[in-house]
Coordinates of C-alpha atoms in Angstrom, one line a residue:
X4 CA 3.0 35.0 62.4
X5 CA -0.6 33.9 62.7
X6 CA -2.9 34.3 59.7
X7 CA -5.3 37.3 60.0
X8 CA -8.1 38.6 57.8
X9 CA -7.5 41.6 55.7
X10 CA -8.9 44.9 57.0
X11 CA -10.9 47.4 55.0
X12 CA -9.0 48.9 52.0
X13 CA -8.1 52.6 52.6
X14 CA -9.9 55.1 50.3
X15 CA -8.2 56.0 47.1
X16 CA -5.7 58.8 47.5
X17 CA -5.4 58.4 51.3
X18 CA -1.9 58.6 52.7
X19 CA -0.3 55.3 53.8
X20 CA 0.3 54.6 57.5
X21 CA 3.4 56.3 59.0
X22 CA 4.8 52.9 60.0
X23 CA 6.1 52.6 56.4
X24 CA 7.1 55.4 54.1
X25 CA 5.0 55.8 50.9
X26 CA 6.3 54.4 47.7
X27 CA 7.0 57.1 45.2
X28 CA 5.2 56.4 41.9
X29 CA 7.5 56.2 38.9
X30 CA 4.9 57.5 36.5
X31 CA 1.5 58.8 36.0
X32 CA -0.7 57.7 33.2
X33 CA -3.8 58.7 31.4
X34 CA -5.6 55.8 33.1
X35 CA -5.5 57.9 36.3
X36 CA -7.9 60.4 34.9
X37 CA -10.3 57.7 33.9
X38 CA -10.1 55.9 37.3
X39 CA -10.4 59.0 39.5
X40 CA -8.1 60.3 42.2
X41 CA -5.4 57.8 43.1
X42 CA -6.4 55.4 40.4
X43 CA -2.8 54.5 39.5
X44 CA -2.1 53.5 43.1
X45 CA -5.3 51.6 43.2
X46 CA -4.4 49.6 40.1
X47 CA -0.9 48.9 41.4
X48 CA -2.4 47.7 44.6
X49 CA -4.7 45.4 42.6
X50 CA -1.8 44.1 40.7
X51 CA 0.1 43.5 43.9
X52 CA -2.8 41.8 45.6
X53 CA -3.4 39.7 42.6
X54 CA 0.2 38.5 42.4
X55 CA 0.1 37.8 46.1
X56 CA -2.8 35.5 45.7
X57 CA -4.8 37.2 48.4
X58 CA -2.6 36.5 51.4
X59 CA -3.1 38.6 54.5
X60 CA 0.4 39.8 55.0
X61 CA 2.7 41.4 52.4
X62 CA 6.4 40.9 52.0
X63 CA 8.0 43.2 54.7
X64 CA 4.8 44.8 55.9
X65 CA 1.9 44.0 58.1
X66 CA -0.8 46.3 56.7
X67 CA -2.7 46.4 53.5
X68 CA -0.9 49.5 52.1
X69 CA 2.5 48.1 53.0
X70 CA 1.6 44.9 51.4
X71 CA 0.5 46.6 48.1
X72 CA 3.6 48.7 48.0
X73 CA 5.8 45.7 48.3
X74 CA 3.9 43.9 45.6
X75 CA 4.1 46.8 43.3
X76 CA 7.9 46.7 43.7
X77 CA 7.9 42.9 43.1
X78 CA 5.7 43.4 40.0
X79 CA 8.0 46.0 38.5
X80 CA 11.3 44.2 39.4
X81 CA 10.1 40.8 38.2
X82 CA 12.1 39.2 35.3
X83 CA 8.9 37.8 33.8
X84 CA 7.4 40.4 31.5
X85 CA 3.9 41.3 32.8
X86 CA 1.2 43.9 32.4
X87 CA -2.2 44.6 33.9
X88 CA -4.8 45.0 31.2
X89 CA -8.3 46.4 31.4
X90 CA -11.5 44.8 30.0
X91 CA -11.0 46.7 26.8
X92 CA -7.5 45.2 26.2
X93 CA -5.6 48.4 27.0
X94 CA -2.5 48.2 29.2
X95 CA -3.0 49.9 32.6
X96 CA 0.5 49.3 33.8
X97 CA 3.5 47.3 32.6
X98 CA 6.7 46.2 34.3
X99 CA 10.2 46.9 33.2
X100 CA 10.7 43.3 31.8
X101 CA 7.8 43.8 29.3
X102 CA 9.2 47.1 28.3
X103 CA 12.6 45.5 27.7
X104 CA 11.0 42.7 25.7
X105 CA 9.1 45.2 23.5
X106 CA 11.9 47.8 23.3
X107 CA 9.8 50.5 24.9
X108 CA 9.6 52.4 28.2
X109 CA 6.9 50.8 30.4
X110 CA 5.3 54.2 30.8
X111 CA 4.9 54.5 27.0
X112 CA 3.1 51.1 26.9
X113 CA 0.2 52.5 29.0
X114 CA -3.1 52.7 27.2
X115 CA -1.8 50.7 24.3
X116 CA -3.5 47.6 22.9
X117 CA -1.8 44.5 24.3
X118 CA -3.1 42.4 21.5
X119 CA -1.5 44.6 18.9
X120 CA 1.8 44.7 20.7
X121 CA 1.9 40.9 21.1
X122 CA 0.2 39.9 17.9
X123 CA -2.7 38.2 19.7
X124 CA -5.3 39.2 17.2
X125 CA -3.6 37.6 14.2
X126 CA -6.1 34.8 13.9
X127 CA -9.8 34.7 14.7
X128 CA -9.8 31.8 17.1
X129 CA -7.1 33.2 19.3
X130 CA -8.6 36.7 19.3
X131 CA -12.0 35.3 20.3
X132 CA -10.5 33.4 23.3
X133 CA -8.6 36.4 24.4
X134 CA -11.7 38.6 24.3
X135 CA -13.6 36.0 26.3
X136 CA -11.1 36.3 29.2
X137 CA -11.3 40.1 29.1
X138 CA -15.1 39.9 29.4
X139 CA -14.9 37.5 32.3
X140 CA -16.4 34.6 30.4
X141 CA -13.3 32.5 30.4
X142 CA -10.9 31.8 33.3
X143 CA -7.7 31.6 31.4
X144 CA -6.2 32.0 27.9
X145 CA -2.8 30.9 26.6
X146 CA -1.2 31.1 23.2
X147 CA 2.2 31.0 21.6
X148 CA 3.6 33.8 19.4
X149 CA 6.8 34.5 17.6
X150 CA 8.1 38.0 18.5
X151 CA 10.9 40.2 17.4
X152 CA 13.3 41.2 20.2
X153 CA 14.8 44.7 20.1
X154 CA 18.2 43.2 19.5
X155 CA 17.0 41.7 16.2
X156 CA 16.7 38.1 17.2
X157 CA 13.4 36.2 17.1
X158 CA 12.0 34.5 20.1
X159 CA 9.0 32.3 20.9
X160 CA 6.8 33.6 23.6
X161 CA 4.0 32.0 25.6
X162 CA 1.4 34.6 26.4
X163 CA -0.9 33.9 29.4
X164 CA -3.9 36.0 30.3
X165 CA -5.9 35.4 33.5
X166 CA -8.3 37.4 35.7
X167 CA -6.8 39.0 38.8
X168 CA -7.3 36.6 41.7
X169 CA -8.5 39.4 44.0
X170 CA -10.7 42.3 42.8
X171 CA -12.3 45.2 44.5
X172 CA -15.6 44.4 46.3
X173 CA -18.7 44.8 44.2
X174 CA -16.8 44.6 40.9
X175 CA -18.5 42.8 38.0
X176 CA -16.3 40.0 36.2
X177 CA -16.3 41.9 32.9
X178 CA -15.0 45.1 34.4
X179 CA -12.0 43.7 36.4
X180 CA -8.5 43.9 35.0
X181 CA -6.5 40.9 34.0
X182 CA -2.9 39.9 34.4
X183 CA -0.9 39.3 31.2
X184 CA 2.4 37.6 31.3
X185 CA 4.9 36.7 28.6
X186 CA 7.4 33.8 29.0
X187 CA 10.3 33.2 26.7
X188 CA 10.0 29.6 25.6
X189 CA 12.6 29.7 22.8
X190 CA 14.8 27.1 24.4
X191 CA 11.9 24.8 24.9
X192 CA 10.7 25.3 21.3
X193 CA 14.2 24.6 20.1
X194 CA 14.4 21.4 22.1
X195 CA 10.9 20.4 20.8
X196 CA 12.1 21.1 17.3
X197 CA 15.2 18.9 17.8
X198 CA 13.1 16.1 19.3
X199 CA 10.6 16.3 16.5
X200 CA 13.5 16.1 14.0
X201 CA 14.8 13.0 15.7
X202 CA 11.3 11.5 15.8
X203 CA 10.6 12.3 12.1
X204 CA 13.9 11.4 10.5
X205 CA 15.7 8.2 9.8
X206 CA 19.0 8.0 11.8
X207 CA 20.8 6.0 9.1
X208 CA 20.0 8.1 6.0
X209 CA 18.9 11.3 7.7
X210 CA 15.9 11.3 5.4
X211 CA 12.3 11.9 6.5
X212 CA 11.0 8.7 7.9
X213 CA 7.7 6.9 7.4
X214 CA 5.8 9.1 9.9
X215 CA 6.9 12.4 8.4
X216 CA 6.3 11.0 4.9
X217 CA 2.7 10.1 5.6
X218 CA 2.2 13.4 7.4
X219 CA 3.4 15.3 4.3
X220 CA 1.4 13.0 2.0
X221 CA -1.8 13.6 3.9
X222 CA -1.3 17.3 4.0
X223 CA -0.7 17.4 0.2
X224 CA -4.0 15.6 -0.4
X225 CA -6.1 17.8 1.8
X226 CA -4.5 21.2 1.2
X227 CA -7.1 23.7 -0.1
X228 CA -6.5 24.9 -3.6
X229 CA -6.3 28.6 -2.5
X230 CA -3.9 28.2 0.5
X231 CA -0.9 29.4 -1.5
X232 CA -2.8 30.4 -4.6
X233 CA -4.7 28.1 -7.0
X234 CA -3.2 24.7 -7.8
X235 CA -1.4 24.6 -11.1
X236 CA -2.0 21.0 -11.8
X237 CA -4.0 19.4 -8.9
X238 CA -2.0 16.2 -9.4
X239 CA 0.3 14.1 -7.2
X240 CA 2.9 11.5 -8.0
X241 CA 4.9 8.9 -6.2
X242 CA 7.9 6.7 -7.0
X243 CA 8.0 3.8 -4.5
X244 CA 11.2 1.7 -4.7
X245 CA 13.2 -0.9 -3.0
X246 CA 16.7 -2.2 -3.6
X247 CA 17.0 -5.6 -5.4
X248 CA 19.0 -8.1 -3.4
X249 CA 19.8 -5.8 -0.5
X250 CA 19.3 -8.6 2.0
X251 CA 22.3 -10.4 0.5
X252 CA 24.5 -7.3 1.2
X253 CA 23.5 -7.4 4.9
X254 CA 24.0 -11.1 5.1
X255 CA 27.4 -11.3 3.4
X256 CA 29.0 -8.0 4.3
X257 CA 27.3 -7.0 7.6
X258 CA 24.8 -4.4 8.6
X259 CA 27.5 -1.7 8.9
X260 CA 28.2 -1.9 5.2
X261 CA 24.5 -2.2 4.6
X262 CA 23.8 1.0 6.5
X263 CA 26.5 2.8 4.5
X264 CA 24.9 1.6 1.3
X265 CA 21.5 2.9 2.4
X266 CA 23.0 6.3 3.2
X267 CA 24.7 6.5 -0.2
X268 CA 21.5 5.5 -2.0
X269 CA 19.7 8.2 0.0
X270 CA 22.2 10.8 -1.2
X271 CA 21.7 9.8 -4.9
X272 CA 17.9 9.8 -4.5
X273 CA 18.1 13.3 -3.0
X274 CA 20.3 14.5 -5.9
X275 CA 17.8 13.1 -8.4
X276 CA 14.9 14.9 -6.6
X277 CA 16.8 18.2 -6.4
X278 CA 17.6 18.1 -10.1
X279 CA 13.9 17.4 -10.8
X280 CA 12.9 20.3 -8.7
X281 CA 15.1 22.6 -10.8
X282 CA 13.3 21.8 -14.0
X283 CA 9.7 21.4 -12.7
X284 CA 7.3 23.2 -10.5
X285 CA 6.3 21.7 -7.1
X286 CA 8.3 20.1 -4.4
X287 CA 9.7 16.6 -4.0
X288 CA 10.1 14.7 -0.7
X289 CA 12.6 11.8 -0.5
X290 CA 11.9 9.5 2.5
X291 CA 13.0 6.1 3.8
X292 CA 9.9 4.1 4.7
X293 CA 11.8 1.2 6.3
X294 CA 14.4 -1.4 5.5
X295 CA 15.5 -0.8 1.9
X296 CA 12.3 0.9 0.9
X297 CA 12.3 4.5 -0.3
X298 CA 9.7 6.9 -1.7
X299 CA 9.9 10.1 -3.7
X300 CA 6.7 12.2 -3.3
X301 CA 6.1 14.7 -6.1
X302 CA 3.6 17.4 -5.2
X303 CA 2.0 19.3 -8.1
X304 CA 2.9 16.7 -10.6
X305 CA 2.9 17.7 -14.2
X306 CA 1.9 14.3 -15.4
X307 CA 3.0 10.7 -15.7
X308 CA 5.9 11.6 -18.0
X309 CA 7.5 13.6 -15.2
X310 CA 7.3 10.7 -12.8
X311 CA 8.6 8.2 -15.4
X312 CA 11.5 10.5 -16.2
X313 CA 12.3 10.7 -12.5
X314 CA 12.2 6.9 -12.1
X315 CA 14.4 6.5 -15.1
X316 CA 16.9 9.0 -13.7
X317 CA 16.9 7.1 -10.3
X318 CA 17.6 3.8 -12.0
X319 CA 20.5 5.4 -13.9
X320 CA 21.9 6.9 -10.8
X321 CA 21.7 3.7 -8.8
X322 CA 23.4 1.7 -11.5
X323 CA 26.7 3.4 -10.9
X324 CA 28.9 1.4 -8.5
X325 CA 29.2 2.5 -4.9
X326 CA 32.6 2.6 -3.2
X327 CA 32.1 1.9 0.5
X328 CA 35.0 1.5 2.8
X329 CA 37.1 -0.2 0.1
X330 CA 34.1 -2.3 -1.0
X331 CA 32.8 -1.7 -4.5
X332 CA 29.1 -2.5 -4.7
X333 CA 26.6 -2.5 -7.6
X334 CA 22.9 -2.5 -6.8
X335 CA 19.7 -2.1 -8.7
X336 CA 16.2 -1.1 -7.7
X337 CA 12.6 -1.8 -8.7
X338 CA 10.3 1.2 -8.8
X339 CA 6.5 1.4 -8.7
X340 CA 5.3 4.7 -10.3
X341 CA 1.8 6.2 -9.5
X342 CA 0.5 9.5 -10.8
X343 CA -3.0 10.7 -10.5
X344 CA -5.3 13.6 -9.7
X345 CA -5.4 14.8 -6.1
X346 CA -9.2 14.9 -6.1
X347 CA -10.6 11.6 -5.0
X348 CA -7.2 10.2 -3.9
X349 CA -6.5 9.0 -0.4
X350 CA -3.2 8.3 1.2
X351 CA -4.1 4.7 1.7
X352 CA -5.3 4.3 -1.9
X353 CA -2.2 5.9 -3.3
X354 CA 0.1 3.7 -1.3
X355 CA -1.8 0.5 -2.2
X356 CA -1.4 1.4 -5.8
X357 CA 2.3 2.1 -5.4
X358 CA 2.8 -1.1 -3.5
X359 CA 1.0 -3.1 -6.2
X360 CA 3.0 -1.4 -9.0
X361 CA 6.3 -2.1 -7.1
X362 CA 5.3 -5.8 -7.0
X363 CA 4.7 -5.7 -10.8
X364 CA 8.2 -4.2 -11.3
X365 CA 9.7 -7.1 -9.4
X366 CA 7.6 -9.7 -11.0
X367 CA 8.5 -8.3 -14.5
X368 CA 12.2 -8.9 -13.8
X369 CA 13.4 -6.3 -11.3
X370 CA 15.9 -3.4 -12.1
X371 CA 13.0 -1.5 -13.8
X372 CA 10.2 0.9 -13.2
X373 CA 6.6 0.1 -13.9
X374 CA 3.7 2.6 -14.2
X375 CA 0.4 1.9 -12.5
X376 CA -2.1 0.3 -14.9
X377 CA -5.7 0.5 -13.9
X378 CA -6.7 -2.3 -16.2
X379 CA -4.0 -4.6 -14.8
X380 CA -5.0 -3.6 -11.3
X381 CA -8.6 -4.5 -12.0
X382 CA -7.4 -7.9 -13.2
X383 CA -5.5 -8.3 -9.9
X384 CA -8.5 -7.2 -7.9
X385 CA -10.6 -9.7 -9.7
X386 CA -8.0 -12.4 -9.1
X387 CA -8.1 -11.5 -5.4
X388 CA -11.9 -11.7 -5.3
X389 CA -11.8 -15.1 -7.0
X390 CA -9.1 -16.3 -4.5
X391 CA -11.2 -15.3 -1.5
X392 CA -14.3 -17.1 -2.8
X393 CA -12.9 -20.2 -4.4
X394 CA -13.0 -22.6 -1.5
X395 CA -16.6 -21.8 -0.5
X396 CA -17.6 -22.0 -4.2
X397 CA -16.8 -25.7 -4.3
X398 CA -19.1 -26.3 -1.3
X399 CA -21.8 -24.2 -2.8
X400 CA -21.8 -26.2 -6.0
X401 CA -20.9 -23.3 -8.4
X402 CA -18.6 -25.5 -10.6
X403 CA -19.8 -27.5 -13.6
X404 CA -18.0 -29.7 -16.1
X405 CA -18.1 -29.7 -19.8
X406 CA -16.6 -32.3 -22.0
X407 CA -14.6 -32.1 -25.3
X408 CA -14.4 -35.1 -27.6
X409 CA -11.1 -36.9 -28.3
X410 CA -11.5 -38.3 -31.8
X411 CA -9.6 -41.0 -33.6
X412 CA -7.6 -39.4 -36.5
X413 CA -8.0 -42.5 -38.7
X414 CA -11.8 -42.8 -38.6
X415 CA -13.2 -39.7 -36.9
X416 CA -14.9 -41.7 -34.1
X417 CA -15.1 -40.4 -30.6
X418 CA -12.9 -42.5 -28.4
X419 CA -13.0 -40.4 -25.2
X420 CA -13.6 -37.0 -23.7
X421 CA -11.6 -34.5 -21.7
X422 CA -13.3 -33.1 -18.6
X423 CA -13.0 -29.3 -18.4
X424 CA -14.2 -27.6 -15.3
X425 CA -16.1 -24.3 -15.4
X426 CA -16.9 -21.8 -12.6
X427 CA -20.4 -20.3 -12.8
X428 CA -19.4 -17.3 -10.7
X429 CA -22.3 -15.3 -9.3
X430 CA -20.5 -12.0 -10.1
X431 CA -18.2 -12.6 -13.1
X432 CA -20.3 -15.2 -14.9
X433 CA -19.0 -18.4 -16.5
X434 CA -15.2 -18.6 -16.1
X435 CA -12.9 -21.0 -18.0
X436 CA -10.1 -22.9 -16.2
X437 CA -7.4 -20.5 -17.1
X438 CA -9.1 -17.8 -14.9
X439 CA -9.0 -19.8 -11.6
X440 CA -7.0 -23.0 -11.8
X441 CA -3.6 -21.2 -11.2
X442 CA -5.2 -19.5 -8.2
X443 CA -6.5 -22.8 -6.8
X444 CA -3.0 -24.3 -7.2
X445 CA -1.5 -21.3 -5.2
X446 CA -3.8 -21.5 -2.3
X447 CA -4.2 -25.2 -2.2
X448 CA -7.9 -25.4 -3.0
X449 CA -7.0 -27.3 -6.1
X450 CA -6.9 -30.5 -4.0
X451 CA -10.6 -30.1 -3.0
X452 CA -11.6 -28.9 -6.4
X453 CA -9.6 -31.6 -8.2
X454 CA -11.1 -34.4 -6.2
X455 CA -14.6 -33.1 -7.0
X456 CA -13.8 -33.0 -10.7
X457 CA -12.3 -36.5 -10.7
X458 CA -15.3 -37.9 -8.9
X459 CA -17.9 -36.1 -11.1
X460 CA -16.1 -37.1 -14.3
X461 CA -15.8 -40.7 -13.4
X462 CA -19.5 -40.9 -12.4
X463 CA -20.5 -39.3 -15.7
X464 CA -18.3 -41.7 -17.7
X465 CA -19.9 -44.7 -16.0
X466 CA -23.4 -43.3 -16.7
X467 CA -22.6 -43.0 -20.4
X468 CA -21.4 -46.6 -20.3
X469 CA -24.5 -47.9 -18.7
X470 CA -26.8 -45.8 -20.9
X471 CA -25.0 -47.2 -24.1
X472 CA -24.1 -50.8 -23.2
X473 CA -23.7 -51.8 -26.9
X474 CA -21.3 -49.1 -27.8
X475 CA -17.5 -49.1 -27.0
X476 CA -17.2 -47.2 -23.7
X477 CA -15.6 -43.7 -23.7
X478 CA -12.5 -43.1 -21.7
X479 CA -12.5 -40.0 -19.5
X480 CA -9.4 -37.8 -19.3
X481 CA -9.0 -35.6 -16.2
X482 CA -6.4 -32.9 -15.5
X483 CA -4.4 -33.3 -12.3
X484 CA -2.3 -30.6 -10.8
X485 CA 1.1 -31.5 -9.3
X486 CA 0.0 -30.1 -6.0
X487 CA -2.7 -32.8 -5.9
X488 CA 0.1 -35.4 -6.0
X489 CA 2.1 -33.7 -3.2
X490 CA -0.7 -32.5 -0.9
X491 CA -3.2 -35.4 -1.1
X492 CA -3.1 -39.2 -1.3
X493 CA -4.0 -39.2 -5.0
X494 CA -3.6 -43.0 -5.4
X495 CA -6.1 -43.6 -2.6
X496 CA -8.5 -41.0 -3.9
X497 CA -8.5 -42.6 -7.4
X498 CA -9.0 -46.1 -6.1
X499 CA -11.9 -45.0 -3.9
X500 CA -13.6 -43.1 -6.7
X501 CA -13.2 -46.0 -9.2
X502 CA -14.6 -48.4 -6.7
X503 CA -17.5 -46.0 -5.9
X504 CA -18.5 -45.3 -9.5
X505 CA -17.7 -48.8 -10.9
X506 CA -15.6 -47.3 -13.7
X507 CA -12.8 -49.5 -15.0
X508 CA -9.3 -48.2 -14.4
X509 CA -8.4 -48.5 -18.1
X510 CA -11.2 -45.9 -18.9
X511 CA -9.5 -43.2 -16.7
X512 CA -6.7 -41.1 -18.1
X513 CA -5.0 -38.5 -15.9
X514 CA -3.3 -35.6 -17.6
X515 CA -0.3 -33.8 -16.0
X516 CA 1.7 -31.0 -17.6
X517 CA 5.2 -31.8 -18.9
X518 CA 6.8 -29.4 -16.4
X519 CA 5.1 -31.2 -13.5
X520 CA 6.1 -34.7 -14.7
X521 CA 9.6 -34.1 -15.9
X522 CA 12.1 -34.3 -13.1
X523 CA 9.6 -36.1 -10.8
X524 CA 11.1 -38.1 -8.1
X525 CA 10.2 -39.5 -4.7
X526 CA 6.5 -39.3 -3.9
X527 CA 5.3 -38.0 -7.3
X528 CA 7.1 -40.7 -9.2
X529 CA 5.8 -43.4 -6.8
X530 CA 2.3 -42.1 -7.1
X531 CA 2.4 -42.1 -10.9
X532 CA 3.8 -45.7 -10.9
X533 CA 1.1 -46.9 -8.5
X534 CA -1.6 -45.4 -10.7
X535 CA -0.1 -46.9 -13.8
X536 CA 0.1 -50.3 -12.1
X537 CA -3.6 -49.9 -11.2
X538 CA -4.3 -49.7 -14.9
X539 CA -4.9 -45.9 -15.1
X540 CA -3.4 -44.2 -18.1
X541 CA -1.0 -41.3 -17.6
X542 CA -0.8 -38.6 -20.2
X543 CA 1.7 -35.7 -20.5
X544 CA -0.2 -32.5 -21.4
X545 CA 1.2 -29.7 -23.5
X546 CA 4.2 -31.8 -24.5
X547 CA 7.0 -30.0 -26.4
X548 CA 6.8 -26.7 -24.4
X549 CA 8.6 -27.8 -21.2
X550 CA 11.8 -29.6 -20.3
X551 CA 11.4 -32.3 -23.1
X552 CA 13.9 -34.6 -21.3
X553 CA 13.5 -37.5 -23.6
X554 CA 15.9 -39.7 -21.7
X555 CA 13.8 -39.3 -18.6
X556 CA 10.6 -39.8 -20.5
X557 CA 11.5 -43.4 -21.2
X558 CA 11.6 -44.1 -17.5
X559 CA 8.2 -42.6 -16.6
X560 CA 5.0 -44.7 -16.5
X561 CA 3.5 -42.6 -19.3
X562 CA 1.2 -44.0 -22.0
X563 CA 0.0 -40.8 -23.9
X564 CA 1.7 -37.6 -25.2
X565 CA -0.6 -34.6 -25.9
X566 CA 1.2 -32.3 -28.4
X567 CA 0.9 -28.6 -27.5
X568 CA -1.4 -26.7 -29.8
X569 CA 1.4 -24.2 -30.8
X570 CA 2.9 -27.0 -33.0
X571 CA -0.5 -27.9 -34.6
X572 CA -1.2 -24.3 -35.6
X573 CA 1.8 -24.4 -37.9
X574 CA 0.0 -27.1 -40.0
X575 CA -2.6 -24.7 -41.4
X576 CA -2.8 -24.6 -45.3
X577 CA -6.2 -23.0 -45.7
X578 CA -7.4 -19.4 -45.1
X579 CA -4.2 -18.1 -46.7
X580 CA -2.1 -19.3 -43.8
X581 CA 1.5 -20.3 -44.4
X582 CA 2.5 -23.6 -42.8
X583 CA 5.6 -24.0 -40.8
X584 CA 7.9 -26.7 -42.2
X585 CA 9.8 -26.7 -38.9
X586 CA 6.7 -27.4 -36.9
X587 CA 5.8 -30.3 -39.2
X588 CA 9.3 -31.7 -38.9
X589 CA 9.3 -31.5 -35.1
X590 CA 5.8 -33.0 -34.8
X591 CA 6.7 -35.9 -37.1
X592 CA 9.8 -36.6 -35.1
X593 CA 7.9 -36.6 -31.8
X594 CA 5.2 -38.9 -33.2
X595 CA 7.8 -41.4 -34.4
X596 CA 9.7 -41.3 -31.1
X597 CA 6.5 -41.8 -29.1
X598 CA 5.4 -44.7 -31.2
X599 CA 8.9 -46.3 -30.8
X600 CA 8.4 -45.9 -27.0
X601 CA 5.0 -47.6 -27.2
X602 CA 3.1 -44.3 -26.5
X603 CA 0.1 -42.9 -28.3
X604 CA -0.1 -39.3 -29.5
X605 CA -3.0 -36.8 -29.2
X606 CA -2.9 -33.5 -31.1
X607 CA -4.5 -30.5 -29.4
X608 CA -6.1 -27.5 -31.1
X609 CA -7.1 -29.1 -34.4
X610 CA -9.2 -26.5 -36.1
X611 CA -9.1 -27.3 -39.8
X612 CA -9.5 -30.3 -42.1
X613 CA -6.1 -29.5 -43.5
X614 CA -4.5 -29.8 -40.1
X615 CA -6.3 -33.0 -39.4
X616 CA -5.3 -34.6 -42.7
X617 CA -1.6 -33.7 -42.2
X618 CA -1.6 -35.0 -38.6
X619 CA -3.3 -38.2 -39.8
X620 CA -0.6 -38.8 -42.4
X621 CA 2.1 -38.1 -39.8
X622 CA 0.6 -40.8 -37.6
X623 CA -1.2 -39.0 -34.7
X624 CA -3.6 -41.3 -33.0
X625 CA -6.3 -38.9 -31.7
X626 CA -7.1 -35.3 -32.2
X627 CA -8.9 -32.7 -30.1
X628 CA -10.2 -29.3 -31.2
X629 CA -12.9 -27.1 -32.6
X630 CA -12.8 -29.1 -35.9
X631 CA -14.6 -31.8 -34.0
X632 CA -16.4 -30.1 -31.2
X633 CA -16.0 -27.4 -28.5
X634 CA -16.4 -28.4 -24.9
X635 CA -20.1 -29.2 -24.4
X636 CA -22.6 -30.4 -21.8
X637 CA -22.7 -34.1 -21.0
X638 CA -26.1 -34.5 -22.8
X639 CA -24.5 -33.5 -26.0
X640 CA -21.7 -36.1 -25.6
X641 CA -24.4 -38.7 -25.1
X642 CA -25.8 -37.8 -28.5
X643 CA -22.4 -38.3 -30.2
X644 CA -21.9 -41.8 -28.9
X645 CA -22.4 -44.3 -31.7
X646 CA -23.0 -41.6 -34.3
X647 CA -21.2 -41.0 -37.6
X648 CA -17.5 -39.8 -37.5
X649 CA -16.9 -36.2 -36.3
X650 CA -15.2 -34.8 -39.4
X651 CA -15.9 -31.6 -41.3

């Protein structure tokens, strides 16, 4: 059949051609009165034409009226619920499928508001879009609604509203009817729900996964206070935990047992959260964030006490042994606890705090919970800031050196000085070594910093020697980190610096901590021996607090022991302090042992004349402490050379 153009539409109410019998109308409606004679037929024709998409020939007919009659029949018999709606939103005609969906006779739906029947006006945004289509200002509108079927079940429906593709000539867009259709998408929604559940839940533990956890956390932090009534507390809490030693379970027993253990842990965490919910307001979400990491999110927290009680309950629950496929396992967990106000809290900030606190719990010994401490976190942040700027600070010349005298106990004369580095930080001010040396050792910058200190100290000692040629030269004592021995050629550095500055090797003393020296073997021991052979003196700092392997001490190239200040503090007789006889006995024994081994002894932290006198009687060779002088600038040391004994 060739395509032909459509002829003129017959006037309303005209009888159809005799070639096809007229279609008997199943109903009349009030819209007929509004539309004039034959309005119902005209609307049905419009619906039919619109459904046909404007084709020239109808199904089973060759003329316009035959085509419209067939389309009316298709419209009414269609399984897809449909209705023609006027520009006011009132139903002009509905098919049987829509009547069945709404549990009403299609005739009874005429002139009713489609938006009320299908809940389209339940929210402002949807209602506005719907009205825009009715007024001809928008080409299509689609929304999803949950409807109640007459048989009692609920279904999800996709409602589509679009203008009729073919309208009577001369009609304005805002006055033309629109076609409304309703598709049951319950099966699709159910599939989407299942897929989302798989996407948002961990397959091993069946707990919410990381994605769902952060979705819930973000929602809890942005929920308006009046969504479900005013907030009761306006606070949120989080227990962030991981299992101690879980990797060993996987490595020794296999991932199958490991997965069973994770599932059993998840069940106990869920029980703890449910018990908490029974006694408190708010909801708790237990999630597996990955690996052996879990989180319990507490919305509407009542305070830190609630979170610590929950953490304590979790630890108690996990301490009970697990029976898994004949295997009896015992595990523990470390928990970071964070509790704070919702206002001003972000998901990123909360998780950073939780992660930091979990690290504290592990560092403090594991199998425990630790509550977030703002002051401790500030110290950590400061430490991080120092770590990131330490290397450039050496190049910028932000470090200075102060010197503390080492005084002969017998005569009070300055024999040498210890070089103590200071960091003149542009943000935090003057920092002592205990604020940054450990950081430098961790990131390796101690090698660069240590060489600078060694070079500067040797240069200063040589300058004092040249400025006071008639006085006995002072020896310089410099602290050396064990990493300097491992990560640099310390022997070569020392030799080059001594040659550059002209300082005699016997005037250089290198201090290493007892824990660094004891047990040294291989390269460290070889380096110490080479330095000793060069004439450099080796001192063990903080002696008495480390391994104290006296048998090993006899084989080390050590010439000086520096007694830790904790022993010296027990020598105080003045200011009402009670001396420690045990400390005196220990110090006396160590001094006698050192002298028998040919070593000299320096006492640290000498603060009173009573301490100095007792140490002198015991036999200590030199002393160092505030009794004689604090660490001072090099100019002040120059003033002390050749002066009277430093004794108060």
